[in-house]
Every structure is written in C-alpha cells, then in structure tokens.
PDB file of C-alpha atoms and ligand atoms in Angstrom:
ATOM      1  CA  MET A   1      89.520  85.971 102.222  1.00 93.00           C
ATOM      2  CA  LYS A   2      90.333  89.733 102.172  1.00 96.00           C
ATOM      3  CA  LYS A   3      93.992  90.653 102.750  1.00 97.00           C
ATOM      4  CA  ILE A   4      95.572  93.629 104.438  1.00 98.00           C
ATOM      5  CA  ILE A   5      99.246  94.427 105.013  1.00 98.00           C
ATOM      6  CA  ILE A   6     100.098  96.692 107.983  1.00 99.00           C
ATOM      7  CA  ILE A   7     103.523  98.195 108.104  1.00 98.00           C
ATOM      8  CA  GLY A   8     104.344  99.371 111.624  1.00 98.00           C
ATOM      9  CA  ALA A   9     102.271  96.621 113.396  1.00 98.00           C
ATOM     10  CA  SER A  10     104.491  95.785 116.359  1.00 98.00           C
ATOM     11  CA  SER A  11     102.868  98.259 118.759  1.00 98.00           C
ATOM     12  CA  GLY A  12     100.274 101.002 119.175  1.00 98.00           C
ATOM     13  CA  LEU A  13      97.724 101.562 116.425  1.00 98.00           C
ATOM     14  CA  GLY A  14      99.196  99.123 113.891  1.00 98.00           C
ATOM     15  CA  GLU A  15      99.211  96.277 116.414  1.00 98.00           C
ATOM     16  CA  ARG A  16      95.636  96.912 117.524  1.00 98.00           C
ATOM     17  CA  ILE A  17      94.252  97.278 113.964  1.00 99.00           C
ATOM     18  CA  ALA A  18      96.069  94.068 112.890  1.00 98.00           C
ATOM     19  CA  THR A  19      94.488  92.023 115.670  1.00 98.00           C
ATOM     20  CA  ASP A  20      91.110  93.539 114.982  1.00 98.00           C
ATOM     21  CA  PHE A  21      91.287  92.631 111.243  1.00 98.00           C
ATOM     22  CA  ALA A  22      92.613  89.120 112.070  1.00 98.00           C
ATOM     23  CA  ARG A  23      89.755  88.562 114.525  1.00 98.00           C
ATOM     24  CA  ALA A  24      87.311  89.692 111.814  1.00 98.00           C
ATOM     25  CA  GLY A  25      88.654  86.904 109.548  1.00 98.00           C
ATOM     26  CA  TRP A  26      91.020  88.871 107.292  1.00 98.00           C
ATOM     27  CA  ARG A  27      94.389  87.496 106.256  1.00 98.00           C
ATOM     28  CA  VAL A  28      96.825  89.985 107.748  1.00 98.00           C
ATOM     29  CA  GLY A  29     100.492  90.576 106.855  1.00 98.00           C
ATOM     30  CA  ILE A  30     102.272  92.457 109.668  1.00 98.00           C
ATOM     31  CA  ALA A  31     105.724  94.088 109.445  1.00 99.00           C
ATOM     32  CA  ALA A  32     108.032  96.206 111.566  1.00 98.00           C
ATOM     33  CA  ARG A  33     111.629  95.912 112.883  1.00 98.00           C
ATOM     34  CA  ARG A  34     110.942  94.109 116.246  1.00 98.00           C
ATOM     35  CA  MET A  35     110.304  90.560 115.153  1.00 98.00           C
ATOM     36  CA  ASP A  36     109.756  89.301 118.782  1.00 98.00           C
ATOM     37  CA  LYS A  37     106.758  91.636 119.123  1.00 98.00           C
ATOM     38  CA  LEU A  38     105.414  90.640 115.720  1.00 98.00           C
ATOM     39  CA  GLU A  39     105.739  86.861 116.671  1.00 98.00           C
ATOM     40  CA  THR A  40     103.710  87.477 119.819  1.00 98.00           C
ATOM     41  CA  ILE A  41     100.989  89.181 117.829  1.00 98.00           C
ATOM     42  CA  ARG A  42     101.050  86.438 115.122  1.00 98.00           C
ATOM     43  CA  ASN A  43     100.661  83.743 117.794  1.00 98.00           C
ATOM     44  CA  LEU A  44      97.276  85.282 118.779  1.00 98.00           C
ATOM     45  CA  TYR A  45      95.810  84.397 115.349  1.00 98.00           C
ATOM     46  CA  PRO A  46      98.403  82.037 113.728  1.00 98.00           C
ATOM     47  CA  ALA A  47      95.994  80.980 110.936  1.00 97.00           C
ATOM     48  CA  ASN A  48      95.333  84.492 109.764  1.00 98.00           C
ATOM     49  CA  ILE A  49      98.612  86.485 110.454  1.00 98.00           C
ATOM     50  CA  ALA A  50     101.928  86.320 108.696  1.00 98.00           C
ATOM     51  CA  ALA A  51     104.835  88.422 109.975  1.00 98.00           C
ATOM     52  CA  ALA A  52     107.929  89.899 108.305  1.00 98.00           C
ATOM     53  CA  GLU A  53     110.861  91.884 109.716  1.00 98.00           C
ATOM     54  CA  ILE A  54     110.992  95.050 107.623  1.00 98.00           C
ATOM     55  CA  ASP A  55     112.925  98.210 108.323  1.00 98.00           C
ATOM     56  CA  VAL A  56     111.374 100.829 106.018  1.00 98.00           C
ATOM     57  CA  THR A  57     114.629 102.823 106.124  1.00 98.00           C
ATOM     58  CA  ALA A  58     116.631  99.902 104.622  1.00 98.00           C
ATOM     59  CA  GLN A  59     117.255  99.312 100.937  1.00 96.00           C
ATOM     60  CA  ASP A  60     115.760  95.807 101.092  1.00 98.00           C
ATOM     61  CA  ALA A  61     112.390  97.006 102.410  1.00 98.00           C
ATOM     62  CA  VAL A  62     110.596  96.866  99.049  1.00 98.00           C
ATOM     63  CA  LYS A  63     111.746  93.366  98.323  1.00 98.00           C
ATOM     64  CA  LYS A  64     110.630  92.157 101.734  1.00 98.00           C
ATOM     65  CA  PHE A  65     107.318  93.986 101.314  1.00 98.00           C
ATOM     66  CA  TYR A  66     106.636  92.230  98.089  1.00 98.00           C
ATOM     67  CA  ASP A  67     107.667  88.880  99.626  1.00 98.00           C
ATOM     68  CA  LEU A  68     105.065  89.544 102.385  1.00 98.00           C
ATOM     69  CA  ILE A  69     102.336  90.265  99.770  1.00 98.00           C
ATOM     70  CA  GLU A  70     103.227  86.893  98.153  1.00 97.00           C
ATOM     71  CA  LEU A  71     103.198  85.127 101.485  1.00 98.00           C
ATOM     72  CA  ILE A  72      99.604  86.142 102.178  1.00 98.00           C
ATOM     73  CA  ASP A  73      98.703  85.761  98.513  1.00 96.00           C
ATOM     74  CA  GLY A  74      97.712  89.348  97.622  1.00 96.00           C
ATOM     75  CA  MET A  75      96.935  92.701  99.126  1.00 97.00           C
ATOM     76  CA  ASP A  76      93.563  94.352  99.108  1.00 97.00           C
ATOM     77  CA  ILE A  77      94.709  97.111 101.406  1.00 98.00           C
ATOM     78  CA  LEU A  78      98.045  98.538 102.423  1.00 98.00           C
ATOM     79  CA  LEU A  79      98.009 100.368 105.857  1.00 98.00           C
ATOM     80  CA  TYR A  80     101.121 102.358 106.471  1.00 98.00           C
ATOM     81  CA  ALA A  81     101.158 102.786 110.233  1.00 98.00           C
ATOM     82  CA  ALA A  82     104.944 102.912 110.731  1.00 98.00           C
ATOM     83  CA  GLY A  83     106.190 106.168 112.097  1.00 98.00           C
ATOM     84  CA  THR A  84     108.437 107.877 114.544  1.00 97.00           C
ATOM     85  CA  GLY A  85     108.435 111.373 116.028  1.00 95.00           C
ATOM     86  CA  PHE A  86     109.945 113.309 118.904  1.00 95.00           C
ATOM     87  CA  TYR A  87     109.412 116.278 121.139  1.00 92.00           C
ATOM     88  CA  ASP A  88     112.443 118.047 119.746  1.00 93.00           C
ATOM     89  CA  PRO A  89     112.755 121.801 120.629  1.00 93.00           C
ATOM     90  CA  ASP A  90     116.523 121.570 120.288  1.00 94.00           C
ATOM     91  CA  MET A  91     116.300 120.166 116.682  1.00 95.00           C
ATOM     92  CA  GLU A  92     118.744 117.348 117.384  1.00 96.00           C
ATOM     93  CA  ASP A  93     120.255 116.066 114.213  1.00 97.00           C
ATOM     94  CA  GLU A  94     119.691 112.375 114.968  1.00 97.00           C
ATOM     95  CA  ARG A  95     116.015 112.957 115.822  1.00 97.00           C
ATOM     96  CA  VAL A  96     115.403 114.988 112.702  1.00 98.00           C
ATOM     97  CA  THR A  97     117.171 112.420 110.477  1.00 98.00           C
ATOM     98  CA  THR A  98     115.413 109.407 112.071  1.00 98.00           C
ATOM     99  CA  THR A  99     112.031 111.053 111.658  1.00 98.00           C
ATOM    100  CA  LEU A 100     112.560 111.930 107.971  1.00 98.00           C
ATOM    101  CA  ASP A 101     114.119 108.514 107.155  1.00 98.00           C
ATOM    102  CA  THR A 102     111.052 106.717 108.549  1.00 98.00           C
ATOM    103  CA  ASN A 103     108.159 109.060 107.803  1.00 98.00           C
ATOM    104  CA  VAL A 104     109.404 110.469 104.446  1.00 98.00           C
ATOM    105  CA  THR A 105     111.905 108.049 102.746  1.00 98.00           C
ATOM    106  CA  GLY A 106     110.406 104.884 104.216  1.00 98.00           C
ATOM    107  CA  PHE A 107     106.806 106.060 103.696  1.00 98.00           C
ATOM    108  CA  ALA A 108     107.528 107.013 100.000  1.00 98.00           C
ATOM    109  CA  ARG A 109     109.412 103.750  99.348  1.00 98.00           C
ATOM    110  CA  ILE A 110     106.560 101.558 100.584  1.00 98.00           C
ATOM    111  CA  THR A 111     103.582 103.489  99.264  1.00 98.00           C
ATOM    112  CA  ALA A 112     105.224 103.797  95.833  1.00 98.00           C
ATOM    113  CA  ALA A 113     105.879 100.060  95.908  1.00 98.00           C
ATOM    114  CA  ALA A 114     102.243  99.440  96.747  1.00 98.00           C
ATOM    115  CA  TYR A 115     101.142 101.737  93.897  1.00 98.00           C
ATOM    116  CA  LYS A 116     103.356  99.790  91.432  1.00 97.00           C
ATOM    117  CA  TYR A 117     101.974  96.535  92.759  1.00 97.00           C
ATOM    118  CA  TYR A 118      98.434  97.680  92.050  1.00 96.00           C
ATOM    119  CA  LYS A 119      99.457  99.053  88.680  1.00 95.00           C
ATOM    120  CA  SER A 120     100.937  95.691  87.685  1.00 93.00           C
ATOM    121  CA  THR A 121      97.975  93.639  88.932  1.00 89.00           C
ATOM    122  CA  ALA A 122      95.964  94.881  85.907  1.00 65.00           C
ATOM    123  CA  ASN A 123      93.097  96.330  87.905  1.00 63.00           C
ATOM    124  CA  ARG A 124      91.482  92.993  88.504  1.00 69.00           C
ATOM    125  CA  THR A 125      90.275  94.348  91.852  1.00 78.00           C
ATOM    126  CA  PRO A 126      90.601  97.894  93.159  1.00 89.00           C
ATOM    127  CA  GLY A 127      93.592  98.531  95.354  1.00 96.00           C
ATOM    128  CA  HIS A 128      93.682 100.638  98.428  1.00 98.00           C
ATOM    129  CA  ILE A 129      96.536 102.559 100.041  1.00 98.00           C
ATOM    130  CA  ALA A 130      95.790 103.844 103.519  1.00 98.00           C
ATOM    131  CA  ALA A 131      98.219 105.768 105.790  1.00 98.00           C
ATOM    132  CA  ILE A 132      98.127 107.171 109.293  1.00 98.00           C
ATOM    133  CA  THR A 133      99.407 110.685 108.865  1.00 98.00           C
ATOM    134  CA  SER A 134      98.518 113.297 111.540  1.00 98.00           C
ATOM    135  CA  ILE A 135      96.799 116.548 112.347  1.00 97.00           C
ATOM    136  CA  ALA A 136     100.425 117.672 112.819  1.00 96.00           C
ATOM    137  CA  GLY A 137     100.627 117.964 109.063  1.00 97.00           C
ATOM    138  CA  THR A 138      98.091 120.727 108.988  1.00 96.00           C
ATOM    139  CA  LYS A 139     100.352 123.404 110.435  1.00 93.00           C
ATOM    140  CA  GLY A 140     103.934 123.118 111.632  1.00 93.00           C
ATOM    141  CA  ILE A 141     104.203 122.356 115.370  1.00 94.00           C
ATOM    142  CA  GLY A 142     107.219 124.221 116.667  1.00 94.00           C
ATOM    143  CA  VAL A 143     108.489 121.542 119.133  1.00 94.00           C
ATOM    144  CA  ALA A 144     107.996 118.787 116.464  1.00 95.00           C
ATOM    145  CA  ALA A 145     109.091 120.500 113.301  1.00 96.00           C
ATOM    146  CA  ALA A 146     110.516 117.438 111.440  1.00 98.00           C
ATOM    147  CA  TYR A 147     107.544 115.287 112.422  1.00 98.00           C
ATOM    148  CA  SER A 148     104.989 117.942 111.332  1.00 97.00           C
ATOM    149  CA  ALA A 149     106.789 118.406 107.988  1.00 98.00           C
ATOM    150  CA  SER A 150     107.019 114.674 107.490  1.00 98.00           C
ATOM    151  CA  LYS A 151     103.248 114.354 107.963  1.00 98.00           C
ATOM    152  CA  LYS A 152     102.632 117.155 105.428  1.00 98.00           C
ATOM    153  CA  PHE A 153     104.889 115.338 103.036  1.00 98.00           C
ATOM    154  CA  GLN A 154     102.841 112.111 103.401  1.00 98.00           C
ATOM    155  CA  GLN A 155      99.579 113.970 102.847  1.00 98.00           C
ATOM    156  CA  THR A 156     100.948 115.657  99.668  1.00 98.00           C
ATOM    157  CA  PHE A 157     102.462 112.424  98.412  1.00 98.00           C
ATOM    158  CA  ILE A 158      99.068 110.671  98.728  1.00 98.00           C
ATOM    159  CA  ASN A 159      97.371 113.526  96.853  1.00 98.00           C
ATOM    160  CA  ALA A 160     100.007 113.292  94.075  1.00 98.00           C
ATOM    161  CA  LEU A 161      99.654 109.532  93.849  1.00 98.00           C
ATOM    162  CA  GLU A 162      95.885 109.843  93.524  1.00 98.00           C
ATOM    163  CA  GLN A 163      96.347 112.254  90.645  1.00 98.00           C
ATOM    164  CA  LEU A 164      98.856 109.890  89.006  1.00 98.00           C
ATOM    165  CA  ALA A 165      96.457 106.977  89.423  1.00 97.00           C
ATOM    166  CA  TYR A 166      93.777 108.965  87.642  1.00 96.00           C
ATOM    167  CA  GLN A 167      96.113 109.827  84.826  1.00 97.00           C
ATOM    168  CA  GLN A 168      97.405 106.288  84.420  1.00 96.00           C
ATOM    169  CA  GLN A 169      93.945 104.749  85.072  1.00 94.00           C
ATOM    170  CA  VAL A 170      95.197 102.652  87.943  1.00 95.00           C
ATOM    171  CA  ASN A 171      92.268 101.433  90.051  1.00 95.00           C
ATOM    172  CA  VAL A 172      93.413 102.393  93.467  1.00 97.00           C
ATOM    173  CA  ARG A 173      91.780 104.240  96.392  1.00 97.00           C
ATOM    174  CA  PHE A 174      93.564 106.348  98.979  1.00 98.00           C
ATOM    175  CA  THR A 175      92.754 107.001 102.638  1.00 98.00           C
ATOM    176  CA  ASP A 176      94.591 109.667 104.630  1.00 98.00           C
ATOM    177  CA  ILE A 177      93.966 109.133 108.314  1.00 98.00           C
ATOM    178  CA  ARG A 178      94.789 112.176 110.502  1.00 98.00           C
ATOM    179  CA  PRO A 179      94.570 111.538 114.149  1.00 98.00           C
ATOM    180  CA  GLY A 180      95.022 113.940 117.100  1.00 97.00           C
ATOM    181  CA  PHE A 181      96.967 112.672 120.169  1.00 97.00           C
ATOM    182  CA  ILE A 182      96.513 108.966 121.024  1.00 98.00           C
ATOM    183  CA  ARG A 183      98.053 107.258 124.030  1.00 97.00           C
ATOM    184  CA  THR A 184     100.569 104.966 122.365  1.00 98.00           C
ATOM    185  CA  PRO A 185     104.312 104.314 122.840  1.00 97.00           C
ATOM    186  CA  LEU A 186     104.929 107.118 120.379  1.00 97.00           C
ATOM    187  CA  LEU A 187     104.120 109.630 123.104  1.00 95.00           C
ATOM    188  CA  ASP A 188     106.048 110.345 126.286  1.00 92.00           C
ATOM    189  CA  PRO A 189     104.170 108.508 129.067  1.00 92.00           C
ATOM    190  CA  GLU A 190     105.196 111.102 131.536  1.00 91.00           C
ATOM    191  CA  LYS A 191     103.674 114.047 129.617  1.00 90.00           C
ATOM    192  CA  GLU A 192     100.163 115.464 129.543  1.00 90.00           C
ATOM    193  CA  TYR A 193      98.613 115.958 126.102  1.00 91.00           C
ATOM    194  CA  PRO A 194      95.479 117.921 125.180  1.00 92.00           C
ATOM    195  CA  MET A 195      92.423 115.984 124.175  1.00 95.00           C
ATOM    196  CA  ILE A 196      94.305 112.751 124.252  1.00 96.00           C
ATOM    197  CA  MET A 197      92.470 109.657 123.041  1.00 98.00           C
ATOM    198  CA  SER A 198      92.787 105.988 124.030  1.00 98.00           C
ATOM    199  CA  VAL A 199      93.544 103.351 121.417  1.00 98.00           C
ATOM    200  CA  ASP A 200      90.252 101.767 122.242  1.00 98.00           C
ATOM    201  CA  HIS A 201      88.552 104.926 121.128  1.00 98.00           C
ATOM    202  CA  ALA A 202      90.635 105.800 118.111  1.00 98.00           C
ATOM    203  CA  ALA A 203      91.270 102.303 116.540  1.00 98.00           C
ATOM    204  CA  PRO A 204      87.645 101.565 115.641  1.00 98.00           C
ATOM    205  CA  LEU A 205      87.248 105.072 114.028  1.00 98.00           C
ATOM    206  CA  ILE A 206      90.352 104.437 111.963  1.00 98.00           C
ATOM    207  CA  GLU A 207      89.122 100.980 110.901  1.00 98.00           C
ATOM    208  CA  THR A 208      85.705 102.391 109.895  1.00 98.00           C
ATOM    209  CA  ALA A 209      87.457 105.110 107.829  1.00 98.00           C
ATOM    210  CA  ILE A 210      89.499 102.424 106.041  1.00 98.00           C
ATOM    211  CA  LEU A 211      86.603 100.062 105.410  1.00 98.00           C
ATOM    212  CA  LYS A 212      84.446 102.957 104.141  1.00 98.00           C
ATOM    213  CA  ARG A 213      87.330 104.060 101.933  1.00 97.00           C
ATOM    214  CA  LYS A 214      87.131 107.646 103.174  1.00 98.00           C
ATOM    215  CA  ARG A 215      89.541 109.854 101.392  1.00 98.00           C
ATOM    216  CA  VAL A 216      90.505 111.891 104.418  1.00 98.00           C
ATOM    217  CA  ALA A 217      89.487 111.110 108.035  1.00 98.00           C
ATOM    218  CA  VAL A 218      90.404 113.266 111.009  1.00 98.00           C
ATOM    219  CA  ILE A 219      90.303 111.236 114.254  1.00 98.00           C
ATOM    220  CA  ASP A 220      88.098 112.117 116.150  1.00 97.00           C
ATOM    221  CA  SER A 221      85.291 114.599 115.678  1.00 98.00           C
ATOM    222  CA  ARG A 222      86.629 116.943 118.287  1.00 98.00           C
ATOM    223  CA  TRP A 223      89.964 116.953 116.551  1.00 98.00           C
ATOM    224  CA  ALA A 224      88.213 117.595 113.247  1.00 98.00           C
ATOM    225  CA  ILE A 225      86.843 120.840 114.680  1.00 98.00           C
ATOM    226  CA  VAL A 226      90.302 121.871 116.120  1.00 96.00           C
ATOM    227  CA  ASN A 227      91.945 120.953 112.876  1.00 96.00           C
ATOM    228  CA  GLY A 228      89.389 122.946 110.866  1.00 97.00           C
ATOM    229  CA  LEU A 229      90.082 125.985 113.101  1.00 96.00           C
ATOM    230  CA  TRP A 230      93.798 125.682 112.766  1.00 95.00           C
ATOM    231  CA  ARG A 231      93.448 125.992 109.007  1.00 95.00           C
ATOM    232  CA  LEU A 232      91.879 129.429 109.467  1.00 96.00           C
ATOM    233  CA  VAL A 233      94.737 130.779 111.621  1.00 96.00           C
ATOM    234  CA  PRO A 234      97.121 132.894 109.649  1.00 96.00           C
ATOM    235  CA  GLN A 235     100.869 132.256 110.106  1.00 94.00           C
ATOM    236  CA  ARG A 236     101.411 135.625 111.694  1.00 95.00           C
ATOM    237  CA  VAL A 237      98.991 134.451 114.464  1.00 95.00           C
ATOM    238  CA  TRP A 238     100.098 130.823 114.486  1.00 94.00           C
ATOM    239  CA  ARG A 239     103.687 131.727 115.423  1.00 93.00           C
ATOM    240  CA  HIS A 240     102.366 133.015 118.814  1.00 93.00           C
ATOM    241  CA  ILE A 241     100.538 129.783 119.617  1.00 89.00           C
ATOM    242  CA  SER A 242     102.386 127.405 121.948  1.00 81.00           C
ATOM    243  CA  LEU A 243     101.339 123.839 121.450  1.00 75.00           C
ATOM    244  CA  LYS A 244     102.242 120.993 123.794  1.00 63.00           C
ATOM    245  CA  TRP A 245     103.591 117.708 122.390  1.00 63.00           C
TER     246      TRP A 245
HETATM  247  N1  NAP B   1     100.048 108.328 118.906  1.00 68.03           N
HETATM  248  C1  NAP B   1      99.666 109.485 118.422  1.00 68.03           C
HETATM  249  O1  NAP B   1      99.314 110.426 119.126  1.00 68.03           O
HETATM  250  C2  NAP B   1      99.555 109.737 116.914  1.00 68.03           C
HETATM  251  C3  NAP B   1      98.921 110.819 116.427  1.00 68.03           C
HETATM  252  C4  NAP B   1      98.865 111.041 115.003  1.00 68.03           C
HETATM  253  C5  NAP B   1      99.478 110.185 114.229  1.00 68.03           C
HETATM  254  N2  NAP B   1     100.117 109.098 114.680  1.00 68.03           N
HETATM  255  C6  NAP B   1     100.782 108.231 113.763  1.00 68.03           C
HETATM  256  O2  NAP B   1     100.274 106.886 113.883  1.00 68.03           O
HETATM  257  C7  NAP B   1     101.270 105.988 113.376  1.00 68.03           C
HETATM  258  C8  NAP B   1     101.330 104.812 114.355  1.00 68.03           C
HETATM  259  O3  NAP B   1     102.022 105.299 115.562  1.00 68.03           O
HETATM  260  P1  NAP B   1     101.650 104.790 117.019  1.00 68.03           P
HETATM  261  O4  NAP B   1     101.074 105.980 117.725  1.00 68.03           O
HETATM  262  O5  NAP B   1     100.878 103.519 116.985  1.00 68.03           O
HETATM  263  O6  NAP B   1     103.121 104.625 117.609  1.00 68.03           O
HETATM  264  P2  NAP B   1     104.007 103.322 117.893  1.00 68.03           P
HETATM  265  O7  NAP B   1     103.315 102.472 118.928  1.00 68.03           O
HETATM  266  O8  NAP B   1     105.313 103.845 118.289  1.00 68.03           O
HETATM  267  O9  NAP B   1     104.104 102.575 116.562  1.00 68.03           O
HETATM  268  C9  NAP B   1     105.012 102.868 115.544  1.00 68.03           C
HETATM  269  C10 NAP B   1     105.191 101.641 114.703  1.00 68.03           C
HETATM  270  O10 NAP B   1     106.108 102.039 113.678  1.00 68.03           O
HETATM  271  C11 NAP B   1     107.101 101.030 113.535  1.00 68.03           C
HETATM  272  N3  NAP B   1     108.328 101.507 113.006  1.00 68.03           N
HETATM  273  C12 NAP B   1     108.997 102.610 113.462  1.00 68.03           C
HETATM  274  N4  NAP B   1     110.170 102.765 112.706  1.00 68.03           N
HETATM  275  C13 NAP B   1     110.142 101.729 111.754  1.00 68.03           C
HETATM  276  C14 NAP B   1     110.989 101.392 110.703  1.00 68.03           C
HETATM  277  N5  NAP B   1     112.157 102.074 110.462  1.00 68.03           N
HETATM  278  N6  NAP B   1     110.604 100.305 109.909  1.00 68.03           N
HETATM  279  C15 NAP B   1     109.509  99.673 110.147  1.00 68.03           C
HETATM  280  N7  NAP B   1     108.636  99.972 111.126  1.00 68.03           N
HETATM  281  C16 NAP B   1     108.928 101.010 111.903  1.00 68.03           C
HETATM  282  C17 NAP B   1     107.236 100.487 115.001  1.00 68.03           C
HETATM  283  O11 NAP B   1     107.796  99.191 115.000  1.00 68.03           O
HETATM  284  P3  NAP B   1     109.382  98.812 115.246  1.00 68.03           P
HETATM  285  O12 NAP B   1     109.886  99.776 116.245  1.00 68.03           O
HETATM  286  O13 NAP B   1     109.220  97.385 115.704  1.00 68.03           O
HETATM  287  O14 NAP B   1     110.028  98.886 113.942  1.00 68.03           O
HETATM  288  C18 NAP B   1     105.833 100.472 115.468  1.00 68.03           C
HETATM  289  O15 NAP B   1     105.197  99.271 115.082  1.00 68.03           O
HETATM  290  C19 NAP B   1     102.501 106.772 113.178  1.00 68.03           C
HETATM  291  O16 NAP B   1     102.732 107.081 111.819  1.00 68.03           O
HETATM  292  C20 NAP B   1     102.306 108.034 113.960  1.00 68.03           C
HETATM  293  O17 NAP B   1     102.994 109.159 113.406  1.00 68.03           O
HETATM  294  C21 NAP B   1     100.193 108.851 116.021  1.00 68.03           C
END
C-alpha cells in the first residue's frame, strides 16, 4: 500500500486531496492544528487515514511528523499543503509574522525533516516531496507582500534541496505546485477574485501533477499563461499593476 502524508489537511486543498488518495486505496497520514476537523475526515476512511495534531510553527512539529510517518509505516510522498496568507495592505505585524512562521519556518522545518527521512532510509525506494506554493511567488503582489515572499522562499528552498539531493545522491523527487486563485477558506468569501477555480477543478490537476512527479506545475493552464506573461513584465512596469487578492 502506497503512503502519503499531507500536512495542512484539515480544510481546502489538503482535505480534498487526502480524501481522494484514501478513496484510491492509499494509506494517508493527515496533520494540521484542528484535530476535530481531522477526526471528521479520518472517520470517512478509518482504515486508510491516520491523523495527528501538528502545528508546524511549534518546536515539536518534527517529532510529531516522524511519529506520523511511523504510524502509517512509511512515507512515499510528503505533500506540504499547510499555509496561511492575508490581504494585508497595511502590513500588520501579526499577519506578516503568522504568514512567515507558517509558510517559511514551518515549511522549511517539515520539508527539511522529510529530506532527512529520505536520506536515512538508504534510498530503498525514491522519496517524493511535493508542496503547494503559489503563482504569488512569481512576482511580489503588493497587497500580499509577506505571502508572496513566503511562496518565493518555498520555491527557492525546493530548488536548493533538489541540488543538495543530487550532490548527496539522495533519491528524492520534488514537485512544486503553483496554483492561481482557488475558492477555499484561505480566501475571503466576500471578495471577488480573477479567474478563480473551484476545488473540484483544481484538486484533480494537483493530484495528477503529484502522481506524474512533475517538477513544476502551474494550476491551471490559463494561470500558466498568465504566470508566463508576468515573468516578462519588468519591475518598472509591474509596480503600476494593481492586482486584487
Ligand atoms: N486557495 C488559493 O487560492 C491558493 C492559491 C495558491 C496557493 N494556495 C496554497 O495552497 C495551500 C492550501 O491552502 P488552501 O487554499 O487549501 O487553504 P486552507 O483551506 O486555509 O488550508 C490551509 C491548511 O493549512 C493548515 N495550517 C495553517 N496553519 C498551520 C499550522 N501552523 N500548522 C499546521 N497546519 C496549518 C490549516 O489547518 P489548521 O488551521 O487546522 O492548522 C489548513 O488545513 C496553502 O499553502 C496556500 O498558500 C492556495
């Protein structure tokens, strides 16, 4: 039985992907802070899902992560889907700090722990570290500066880990998933977002990218075009563009 651990599985994309993998017969380890939500998800497929309360910003996160790997007896794939972000034109200190604690410190803590796990399992089977980053990491979005920068950090960290794995001959693959806007609890339900996608549309595309071990996947094809165009925009022009969040 293949095994996947999903950090940030109590709502949104992580929840949906966890239930899809469990339904497909995978053993799934789910983690987040809200244990009541995780229990509800676990009860849908109790034979396939194990749950653990993990706060990625806490010092004990790595120990709890390793305990969860042991509980499901291994990890073929880590999916880091935990994340937070805010519409934050006023750059509120608490919002900036929470975003960086979760998306930078928590992300680095868990993905580094996964890398070390794969390094120590002597390359019996290839490991796989996947993370949901964002198209926000391509350029800085003014009203979500900390979030944008945290997503760029994640993308760079994955690139660096891939190079390290090559140097250290650790058999691990990496998938960087970069979605555009998706209607999940992360977004303000009152706000309108351009080219917003449903979870029903985005989740299967993300799952295919993971299963095909794509290195980078922009979700979806329309966002891939937008993202490609963004890359061509020089900063002196970019600063005049007003993006909604
Ligand atoms: N929705 C979008 O438009 C969009 C676009 C691009 C990228 N993304 C990325 O997709 C990922 C999933 O987000 P989503 O849209 O599915 O939003 P979501 O429904 O808010 O899910 C976020 C998940 O992260 C978990 N989480 C937050 N802080 C945590 C912490 N300190 N420790 C452990 N888990 C934590 C939450 O669980 P608890 O609160 O229970 O801990 C929840 O399960 C995020 O990385 C997000 O940046 C989303």
